[in-house]
Coordinates of C-alpha atoms and ligand atoms in Angstrom, one line a residue:
E1421 CA 24.2 28.6 -31.3
A1422 CA 25.0 27.8 -27.1
K1423 CA 21.9 30.4 -26.3
R1424 CA 19.8 28.6 -28.9
A1425 CA 20.5 24.9 -27.6
G1426 CA 19.9 26.8 -23.9
R1427 CA 16.6 28.1 -25.1
N1428 CA 16.1 24.8 -26.7
T1429 CA 16.8 23.1 -23.8
F1430 CA 14.2 25.8 -21.6
Q1431 CA 11.6 24.9 -24.0
W1432 CA 11.7 21.2 -23.9
F1433 CA 12.0 21.4 -20.2
D1434 CA 9.0 23.8 -20.1
K1435 CA 6.8 21.5 -22.4
A1436 CA 7.8 18.2 -20.4
L1437 CA 6.5 19.9 -17.1
N1438 CA 3.7 21.4 -19.0
D1439 CA 2.7 17.9 -20.0
E1440 CA 3.2 16.6 -16.5
V1441 CA 0.5 19.2 -15.4
N1442 CA -2.0 18.8 -17.9
R1443 CA -1.7 15.3 -17.0
A1444 CA -2.0 16.1 -13.4
L1445 CA -4.9 18.2 -14.7
L1446 CA -6.4 15.7 -16.8
I1447 CA -6.5 12.9 -13.4
R1448 CA -7.8 15.2 -11.1
N1449 CA -10.6 16.6 -13.9
T1450 CA -11.3 12.7 -14.9
V1451 CA -11.6 11.1 -10.7
Q1452 CA -15.1 11.6 -10.2
K1453 CA -16.2 9.9 -13.9
G1454 CA -13.9 7.1 -13.5
L1455 CA -15.8 6.2 -10.0
D1456 CA -19.4 6.5 -11.6
K1457 CA -17.8 4.3 -14.7
Q1458 CA -16.6 2.1 -13.0
Q1459 CA -12.5 2.7 -14.1
F1460 CA -11.2 1.4 -11.1
H1461 CA -10.7 -2.0 -9.3
L1462 CA -8.7 -3.9 -6.8
V1463 CA -6.0 -5.7 -7.0
Y1464 CA -5.0 -8.5 -4.0
Q1465 CA -1.6 -9.1 -3.0
P1466 CA -0.5 -12.1 -0.9
Q1467 CA 1.1 -12.5 2.4
I1468 CA 3.1 -15.0 2.8
C1469 CA 3.8 -16.0 6.4
L1470 CA 7.5 -17.5 6.3
E1471 CA 7.6 -19.6 8.6
A1472 CA 4.2 -21.7 8.1
E1473 CA 4.5 -21.3 4.7
T1474 CA 0.6 -19.9 4.8
V1475 CA -0.9 -17.2 2.6
C1476 CA -1.7 -15.2 5.9
G1477 CA -2.9 -11.7 4.7
I1478 CA -3.5 -10.5 1.6
E1479 CA -2.8 -6.1 0.5
A1480 CA -5.7 -4.6 -1.7
L1481 CA -3.7 -1.9 -4.1
V1482 CA -6.2 0.2 -6.2
R1483 CA -5.9 0.5 -10.6
W1484 CA -7.4 3.1 -12.8
R1485 CA -8.6 2.0 -16.2
H1486 CA -8.0 5.2 -17.3
P1487 CA -9.5 6.0 -21.1
D1488 CA -6.9 8.5 -22.0
I1489 CA -4.1 7.5 -20.2
D1490 CA -2.5 4.0 -20.8
G1491 CA -0.8 2.2 -17.6
L1492 CA -1.4 4.4 -15.1
S1493 CA 0.2 3.6 -11.8
P1494 CA -1.1 4.2 -8.4
A1495 CA 2.1 5.7 -7.6
E1496 CA 1.1 8.6 -10.1
F1497 CA -2.9 9.0 -9.2
I1498 CA -2.5 8.9 -5.6
P1499 CA -0.2 11.6 -4.6
I1500 CA -2.4 13.7 -7.4
L1501 CA -5.8 13.0 -5.9
E1502 CA -3.9 13.6 -2.1
S1503 CA -3.0 17.0 -2.9
S1504 CA -6.3 17.8 -4.0
G1505 CA -8.5 16.1 -1.6
Q1506 CA -10.1 13.7 -4.2
I1507 CA -8.6 10.3 -2.5
I1508 CA -11.2 10.9 -0.3
P1509 CA -14.1 9.7 -2.2
L1510 CA -11.6 7.2 -3.7
S1511 CA -10.6 5.7 -0.4
Y1512 CA -13.4 5.1 0.4
W1513 CA -14.8 3.5 -2.6
I1514 CA -11.4 1.0 -1.7
M1515 CA -12.5 0.3 1.5
R1516 CA -16.0 -0.8 0.9
Q1517 CA -14.7 -2.9 -2.2
A1518 CA -12.2 -4.4 -0.4
F1519 CA -14.1 -5.4 2.9
S1520 CA -16.8 -6.8 0.7
D1521 CA -14.7 -9.0 -1.5
W1522 CA -13.1 -10.2 1.9
H1523 CA -15.9 -12.2 3.2
K1524 CA -15.7 -14.2 0.1
I1525 CA -11.6 -15.1 0.3
K1526 CA -11.2 -15.0 4.1
P1527 CA -12.1 -18.7 3.7
Y1528 CA -8.9 -19.8 2.1
L1529 CA -6.7 -17.9 4.0
A1530 CA -4.7 -18.9 7.7
E1531 CA -6.3 -18.5 10.6
G1532 CA -6.1 -14.8 11.6
A1533 CA -5.4 -13.1 8.4
R1534 CA -6.4 -9.7 7.5
V1535 CA -6.7 -7.8 4.3
S1536 CA -4.3 -5.0 4.4
V1537 CA -6.0 -1.3 3.0
N1538 CA -3.1 1.1 2.2
V1539 CA -5.1 4.4 3.7
S1540 CA -3.1 7.8 2.9
T1541 CA -2.1 10.5 5.6
V1542 CA -4.7 13.3 4.1
H1543 CA -7.3 10.9 4.9
I1544 CA -6.5 9.6 7.8
S1545 CA -5.8 12.8 9.5
R1546 CA -9.4 13.9 8.7
S1547 CA -11.6 14.2 12.2
D1548 CA -14.5 12.3 10.6
F1549 CA -11.9 8.8 9.8
I1550 CA -12.9 6.6 12.4
E1551 CA -16.5 7.5 12.1
Q1552 CA -16.3 7.1 8.1
L1553 CA -14.8 4.2 8.5
E1554 CA -17.1 2.2 11.2
R1555 CA -19.7 3.3 8.7
V1556 CA -18.2 1.0 6.2
M1557 CA -17.6 -1.7 8.4
L1558 CA -20.8 -2.0 9.3
E1559 CA -22.9 -1.2 5.7
T1560 CA -19.8 -4.6 4.6
N1561 CA -20.2 -6.2 8.1
I1562 CA -16.5 -6.8 8.0
K1563 CA -14.8 -7.0 12.0
P1564 CA -12.0 -5.2 13.1
S1565 CA -10.5 -7.5 13.4
D1566 CA -9.9 -8.6 10.2
I1567 CA -8.8 -5.5 9.1
K1568 CA -5.1 -4.0 8.6
L1569 CA -4.5 0.0 7.4
E1570 CA -1.0 0.6 6.3
I1571 CA 0.1 3.9 6.9
T1572 CA 3.8 6.0 6.0
E1573 CA 5.4 7.7 8.3
S1574 CA 4.6 11.1 6.3
M1575 CA 1.2 11.5 8.7
M1576 CA 3.1 11.4 11.5
L1577 CA 5.2 14.6 10.1
R1578 CA 2.3 16.8 9.7
N1579 CA 0.2 16.3 13.0
A1580 CA 1.9 14.1 15.3
Q1581 CA -0.1 14.5 18.4
T1582 CA -3.6 14.1 16.5
A1583 CA -2.2 11.0 14.5
V1584 CA -0.9 9.0 16.9
A1585 CA -4.6 9.9 19.0
T1586 CA -6.0 8.6 15.6
L1587 CA -4.0 5.7 15.5
D1588 CA -4.6 4.2 19.7
K1589 CA -8.0 4.8 18.6
L1590 CA -8.6 2.1 16.0
A1591 CA -6.0 0.0 17.4
D1592 CA -8.0 -0.1 21.0
K1593 CA -11.0 -1.0 18.3
G1594 CA -8.9 -4.0 17.2
I1595 CA -7.4 -3.1 13.6
A1596 CA -4.2 -3.8 13.0
I1597 CA -1.7 -1.0 11.6
A1598 CA 1.1 -1.4 9.6
L1599 CA 3.9 1.0 8.6
D1600 CA 4.4 0.6 5.3
D1601 CA 7.6 1.7 3.3
F1602 CA 9.7 1.1 5.9
G1603 CA 13.2 3.4 6.2
T1604 CA 12.2 5.4 3.1
G1605 CA 12.1 9.3 3.9
F1606 CA 12.8 9.7 7.6
S1607 CA 12.0 6.6 9.5
N1608 CA 12.0 7.9 13.0
L1609 CA 12.5 4.7 15.7
R1610 CA 11.0 6.5 17.9
Y1611 CA 7.6 5.8 15.5
L1612 CA 8.3 2.2 16.4
T1613 CA 7.4 3.1 20.1
Q1614 CA 4.9 5.8 20.1
M1615 CA 2.7 4.3 17.3
P1616 CA 0.6 1.1 17.8
I1617 CA 1.8 -0.4 15.0
S1618 CA 2.1 -4.7 14.7
D1619 CA 3.9 -5.0 10.7
V1620 CA 7.0 -2.9 9.8
K1621 CA 6.8 -3.0 6.3
L1622 CA 10.4 -3.4 5.0
D1623 CA 10.4 -1.0 2.1
R1624 CA 11.6 -3.2 -1.2
S1625 CA 14.8 -1.0 -2.0
F1626 CA 16.4 -2.2 1.1
I1627 CA 14.5 -5.8 -0.3
R1628 CA 16.1 -5.8 -3.8
D1629 CA 19.5 -7.8 -4.1
I1630 CA 19.5 -8.3 -0.1
D1631 CA 21.0 -12.0 -1.1
T1632 CA 24.2 -10.4 -2.3
H1633 CA 24.1 -7.1 -0.4
K1634 CA 25.9 -7.2 3.1
A1635 CA 25.1 -3.7 3.7
N1636 CA 21.6 -4.2 3.5
Q1637 CA 21.5 -7.7 5.3
A1638 CA 23.2 -5.5 7.9
I1639 CA 20.3 -2.7 8.6
V1640 CA 17.9 -5.6 8.0
R1641 CA 19.0 -7.8 10.8
G1642 CA 19.2 -4.8 12.5
I1643 CA 15.4 -3.6 11.8
T1644 CA 14.2 -7.1 12.7
S1645 CA 15.8 -7.4 15.6
M1646 CA 15.1 -4.2 17.3
S1647 CA 11.5 -4.9 15.7
H1648 CA 11.1 -8.1 17.2
E1649 CA 11.8 -6.9 20.9
L1650 CA 9.2 -4.4 20.7
G1651 CA 6.7 -7.4 19.6
L1652 CA 6.3 -6.1 15.9
K1653 CA 6.1 -8.3 12.8
I1654 CA 8.7 -7.6 9.9
V1655 CA 6.8 -7.6 6.6
A1656 CA 9.9 -7.9 3.4
E1657 CA 8.4 -6.4 0.2
G1658 CA 8.6 -7.0 -3.0
V1659 CA 10.9 -10.0 -2.8
E1660 CA 11.2 -11.2 -6.6
T1661 CA 13.6 -14.3 -6.3
L1662 CA 14.4 -17.6 -4.1
S1663 CA 17.4 -16.4 -3.1
E1664 CA 16.1 -13.0 -1.7
K1665 CA 13.3 -15.2 -0.2
A1666 CA 16.2 -17.1 1.1
E1667 CA 17.6 -14.6 2.4
V1668 CA 15.1 -12.0 4.4
K1669 CA 13.7 -16.3 5.9
K1670 CA 17.5 -16.2 7.1
L1671 CA 17.5 -12.9 8.6
Q1672 CA 14.6 -14.0 10.4
A1673 CA 11.4 -11.3 8.9
D1674 CA 8.0 -13.1 9.5
I1675 CA 6.3 -12.2 6.1
M1676 CA 6.9 -12.0 2.4
Q1677 CA 5.4 -10.5 -0.1
G1678 CA 6.6 -9.9 -3.9
Y1679 CA 6.3 -10.8 -7.1
L1680 CA 7.9 -14.4 -6.7
E1681 CA 5.3 -16.0 -4.4
A1682 CA 2.2 -14.1 -6.6
T1683 CA 2.2 -10.5 -8.1
P1684 CA -1.3 -8.2 -7.6
L1685 CA -4.1 -10.4 -8.9
R1686 CA -8.2 -9.3 -9.3
F1687 CA -10.5 -11.4 -7.5
E1688 CA -11.1 -13.9 -9.8
P1689 CA -7.6 -15.4 -10.1
L1690 CA -6.8 -14.8 -6.5
I1691 CA -9.5 -17.2 -5.5
E1692 CA -7.7 -19.8 -8.2
F1693 CA -4.2 -18.8 -7.0
L1694 CA -5.6 -19.9 -3.2
T1695 CA -7.6 -22.9 -4.6
K1696 CA -4.3 -24.2 -6.5
R1697 CA -2.3 -23.2 -3.0
H1698 CA -3.6 -25.2 -0.5
Q1699 CA -4.4 -28.6 -2.8
Ligands
C2E965 P1 2.6 -0.1 -1.5 O1 1.7 0.3 -0.3 O2 4.2 0.0 -0.7 O3 2.5 -1.3 -2.1 C1 3.5 -2.1 -2.8 C2 3.8 -1.8 -4.1 O4 5.0 -2.9 -4.4 C3 3.0 -1.8 -5.5 O5 2.8 -1.0 -6.4 C4 3.1 -3.3 -5.5 O6 2.5 -4.0 -6.8 C5 4.7 -3.1 -6.1 N1 4.7 -4.7 -5.6 C6 4.5 -5.8 -5.3 N2 5.7 -6.8 -5.3 C7 6.5 -6.4 -5.7 C8 7.9 -7.3 -6.3 O7 8.4 -8.0 -5.9 N3 8.5 -5.8 -7.3 C9 8.2 -5.0 -7.2 N4 9.4 -4.6 -8.0 N5 6.9 -4.4 -6.9 C10 6.0 -4.9 -6.0 P2 1.1 -0.5 -7.2 O8 0.1 -1.8 -6.8 O9 1.7 0.0 -8.2 O10 0.8 0.6 -5.7 C11 2.6 1.7 -5.8 C12 1.6 2.3 -4.3 O11 0.5 3.3 -4.9 C13 1.8 1.7 -3.1 O12 2.9 0.8 -2.5 C14 0.9 2.4 -2.0 O13 1.7 3.2 -1.8 C15 0.4 3.4 -3.4 N6 -1.3 2.7 -3.3 C16 -1.7 1.8 -3.8 N7 -3.0 1.4 -4.2 C17 -3.7 2.1 -3.0 C18 -4.9 2.3 -2.8 O14 -5.9 1.8 -3.3 N8 -4.7 3.1 -1.5 C19 -3.5 3.9 -1.5 N9 -4.0 5.2 -0.4 N10 -2.9 3.7 -1.9 C20 -2.5 2.6 -2.9
MG966 MG1 1.2 -1.0 1.3
MG967 MG1 4.9 -0.3 0.9
MG968 MG1 4.8 2.6 -1.8

């Protein structure tokens, strides 16, 4: 009986694994068609500067309305496309779309606002990344001072020297760099001084329940004061409640992003949101 249960468990596990592999295969095999058939779109999440209470940036986030997979999230398909290299054509599509939409969004935002685009490690590590980025910038007529690239520290783990060199070149051109999901993974504090970053985005895992979670308050307070001494801004990710917002404000975070102020919005609803907010 035990043996049978064991075998059933194994079969169940095997099936789950198999389903996952099949999903990944389906995702890989349909991405080009998805691009051709315009199944991708962007949503934009407003970022609020806490002192002035203005919308001082937006983050572009990709969505894939997949004909055969309901509710497919970027957290699932991005890593799959990273491992196959297919993230690269998608990434150019994302930048081109975000940069061309930007011209119509910028007038509604605070002075100095930028559009943030997430870039994958795999992409930014390519030797032609800067050249290709500049081509898209030229095509879409966007300035370096309008752009912020969000990177995660995983890129540093792979090839620290080349990565820093690339980031230095981008920063020299006036493109801002934000370190995303800070506090997850290996968070080497040295990155904060070695990389030309302007913002540290504190992962939502530190912000969730920050109003009652003393240990997280201590961590956020510490990272914030250290970042400020280094001239970096702190972005609190995933602020969902008024008391979380009050707490991150108290802890001196500079910028917040989260469902409390706005969920990621498609272009039209975003313009509507920004119009209403400025009335
Ligand atoms: P991320 O860059 O850290 O993006 C923040 C994620 O948190 C987004 O999820 C956003 O919708 C979600 N979020 C924002 N506010 C709240 C909140 O108040 N509560 C909660 N629970 N969640 C909130 P999303 O859009 O599903 O993206 C997940 C991840 O997928 C992103 O994390 C990013 O790493 C990746 N991703 C998304 N779009 C792109 C893209 O265009 N290119 C690349 N390379 N990666 C992307
Ligand atoms: Mg991000
Ligand atoms: Mg993040
Ligand atoms: Mg993330």
